[in-house]
Coordinates of C-alpha atoms in Angstrom, one line a residue:
X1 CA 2.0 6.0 -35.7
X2 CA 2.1 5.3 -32.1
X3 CA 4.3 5.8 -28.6
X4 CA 7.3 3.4 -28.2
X5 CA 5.5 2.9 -24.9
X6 CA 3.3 0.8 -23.3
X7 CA 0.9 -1.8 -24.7
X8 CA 0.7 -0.4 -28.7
X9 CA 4.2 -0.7 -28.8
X10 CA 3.5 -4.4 -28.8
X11 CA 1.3 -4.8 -31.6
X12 CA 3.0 -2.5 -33.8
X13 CA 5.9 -3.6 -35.3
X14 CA 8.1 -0.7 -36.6
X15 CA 8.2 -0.4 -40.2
X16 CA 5.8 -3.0 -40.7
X17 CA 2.6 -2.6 -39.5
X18 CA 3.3 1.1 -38.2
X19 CA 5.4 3.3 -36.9
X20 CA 7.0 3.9 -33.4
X21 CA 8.2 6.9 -32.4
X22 CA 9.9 8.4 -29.1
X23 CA 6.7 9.1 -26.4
X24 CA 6.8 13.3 -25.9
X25 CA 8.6 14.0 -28.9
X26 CA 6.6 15.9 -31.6
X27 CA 9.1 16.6 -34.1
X28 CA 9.3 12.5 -34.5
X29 CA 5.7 12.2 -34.6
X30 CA 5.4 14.8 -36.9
X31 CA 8.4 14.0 -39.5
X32 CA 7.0 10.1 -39.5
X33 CA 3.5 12.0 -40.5
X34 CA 4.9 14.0 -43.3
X35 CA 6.9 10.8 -44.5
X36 CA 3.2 8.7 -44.8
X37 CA 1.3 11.7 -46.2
X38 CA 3.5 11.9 -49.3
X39 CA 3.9 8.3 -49.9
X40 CA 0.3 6.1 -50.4
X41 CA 2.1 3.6 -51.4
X42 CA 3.8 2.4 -48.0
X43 CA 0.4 3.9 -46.2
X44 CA -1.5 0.8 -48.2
X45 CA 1.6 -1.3 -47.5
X46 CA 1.2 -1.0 -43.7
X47 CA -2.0 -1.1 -43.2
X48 CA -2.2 -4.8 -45.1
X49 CA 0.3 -5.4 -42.8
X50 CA -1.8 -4.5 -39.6
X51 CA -4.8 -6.0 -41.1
X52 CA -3.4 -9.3 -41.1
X53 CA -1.5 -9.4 -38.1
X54 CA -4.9 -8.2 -36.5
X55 CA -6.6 -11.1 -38.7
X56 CA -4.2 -13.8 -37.9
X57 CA -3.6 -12.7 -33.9
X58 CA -6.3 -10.7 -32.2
X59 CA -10.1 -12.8 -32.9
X60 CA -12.4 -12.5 -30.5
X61 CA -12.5 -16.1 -29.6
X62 CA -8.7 -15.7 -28.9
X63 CA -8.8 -12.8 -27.4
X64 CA -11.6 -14.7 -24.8
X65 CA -9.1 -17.6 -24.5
X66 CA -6.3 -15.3 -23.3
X67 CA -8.8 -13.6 -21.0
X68 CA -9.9 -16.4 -19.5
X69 CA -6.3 -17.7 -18.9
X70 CA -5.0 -14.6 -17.0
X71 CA -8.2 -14.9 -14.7
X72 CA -7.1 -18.6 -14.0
X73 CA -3.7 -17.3 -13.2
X74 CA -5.2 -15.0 -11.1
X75 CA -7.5 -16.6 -9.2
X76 CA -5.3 -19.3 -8.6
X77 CA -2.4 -17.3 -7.3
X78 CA -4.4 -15.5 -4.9
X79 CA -5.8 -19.2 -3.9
X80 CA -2.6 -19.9 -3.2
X81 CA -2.2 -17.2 -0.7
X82 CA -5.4 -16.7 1.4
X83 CA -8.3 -18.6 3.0
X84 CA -9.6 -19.7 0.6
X85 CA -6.7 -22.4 -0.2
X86 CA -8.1 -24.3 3.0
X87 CA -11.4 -24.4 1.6
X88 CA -12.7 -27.2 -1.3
X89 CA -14.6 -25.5 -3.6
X90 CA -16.2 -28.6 -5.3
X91 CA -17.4 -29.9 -2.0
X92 CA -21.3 -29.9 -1.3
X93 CA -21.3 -27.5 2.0
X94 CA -22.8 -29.7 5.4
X95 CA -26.3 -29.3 6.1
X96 CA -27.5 -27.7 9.2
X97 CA -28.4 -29.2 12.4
X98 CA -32.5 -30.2 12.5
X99 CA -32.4 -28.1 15.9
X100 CA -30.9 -24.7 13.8
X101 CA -33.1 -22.9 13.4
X102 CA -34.0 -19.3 13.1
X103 CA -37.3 -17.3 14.4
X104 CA -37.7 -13.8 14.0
X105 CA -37.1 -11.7 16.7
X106 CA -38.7 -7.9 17.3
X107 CA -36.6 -5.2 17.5
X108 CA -37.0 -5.6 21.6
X109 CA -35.5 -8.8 21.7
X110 CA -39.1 -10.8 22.0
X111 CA -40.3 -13.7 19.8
X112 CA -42.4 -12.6 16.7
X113 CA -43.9 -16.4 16.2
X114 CA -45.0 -16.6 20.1
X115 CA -47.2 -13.7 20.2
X116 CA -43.7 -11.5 21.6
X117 CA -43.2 -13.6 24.7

């Protein structure tokens, strides 16, 4: 028994693999309990139900597949639409110049490698 809101709304189909019942109304919530308490029969029904819709829908390798797609969406949308649409990727970055190149510097501004000159 769940909400007729948000995500478990759909993967249970009502009647089928569950119930749905009206979000904030106990008196649903509670008559659709009373029904499945005094009947085991549709209880065992339902729940074959879910199992194989959960069986034939919701592995993990599928579950990873559809993950994997919405990041791609993602990630390419928000390619589309910044910086980082102007920048390839696959392409090996440019090496630096010989001449580039760093020496550490003290706190006061002087050469570490030349003895602070």
């Amino acid at each position: 028994i769940v909400g007729d809101a948000g995500g478990l709304r759909e993967i249970v189909e009502n009647g089928v693999t569950g119930y749905r019942v009206e979000p904030d109304n106990p008196g649903a919530f509670a008559k659709t309990l009373t029904y499945l308490i005094g009947d085991g029969r549709r209880r065992d029904q339902l729940a074959e139900h879910a199992r194989e819709l959960v069986r034939r829908n919701y592995s993990w390798k599928d579950i990873a597949r559809s993950t994997l797609s919405m990041y791609r969406e993602v990630l390419e949308a928000e390619a589309k639409h910044s910086w980082l649409s102007a920048v390839d990727l696959d392409k090996e970055p440019a090496s630096a110049h010989p001449s580039a190149v760093l020496y550490p510097v003290a706190a006061d501004g002087h050469s570490i490698e030349n003895g602070g000159t």
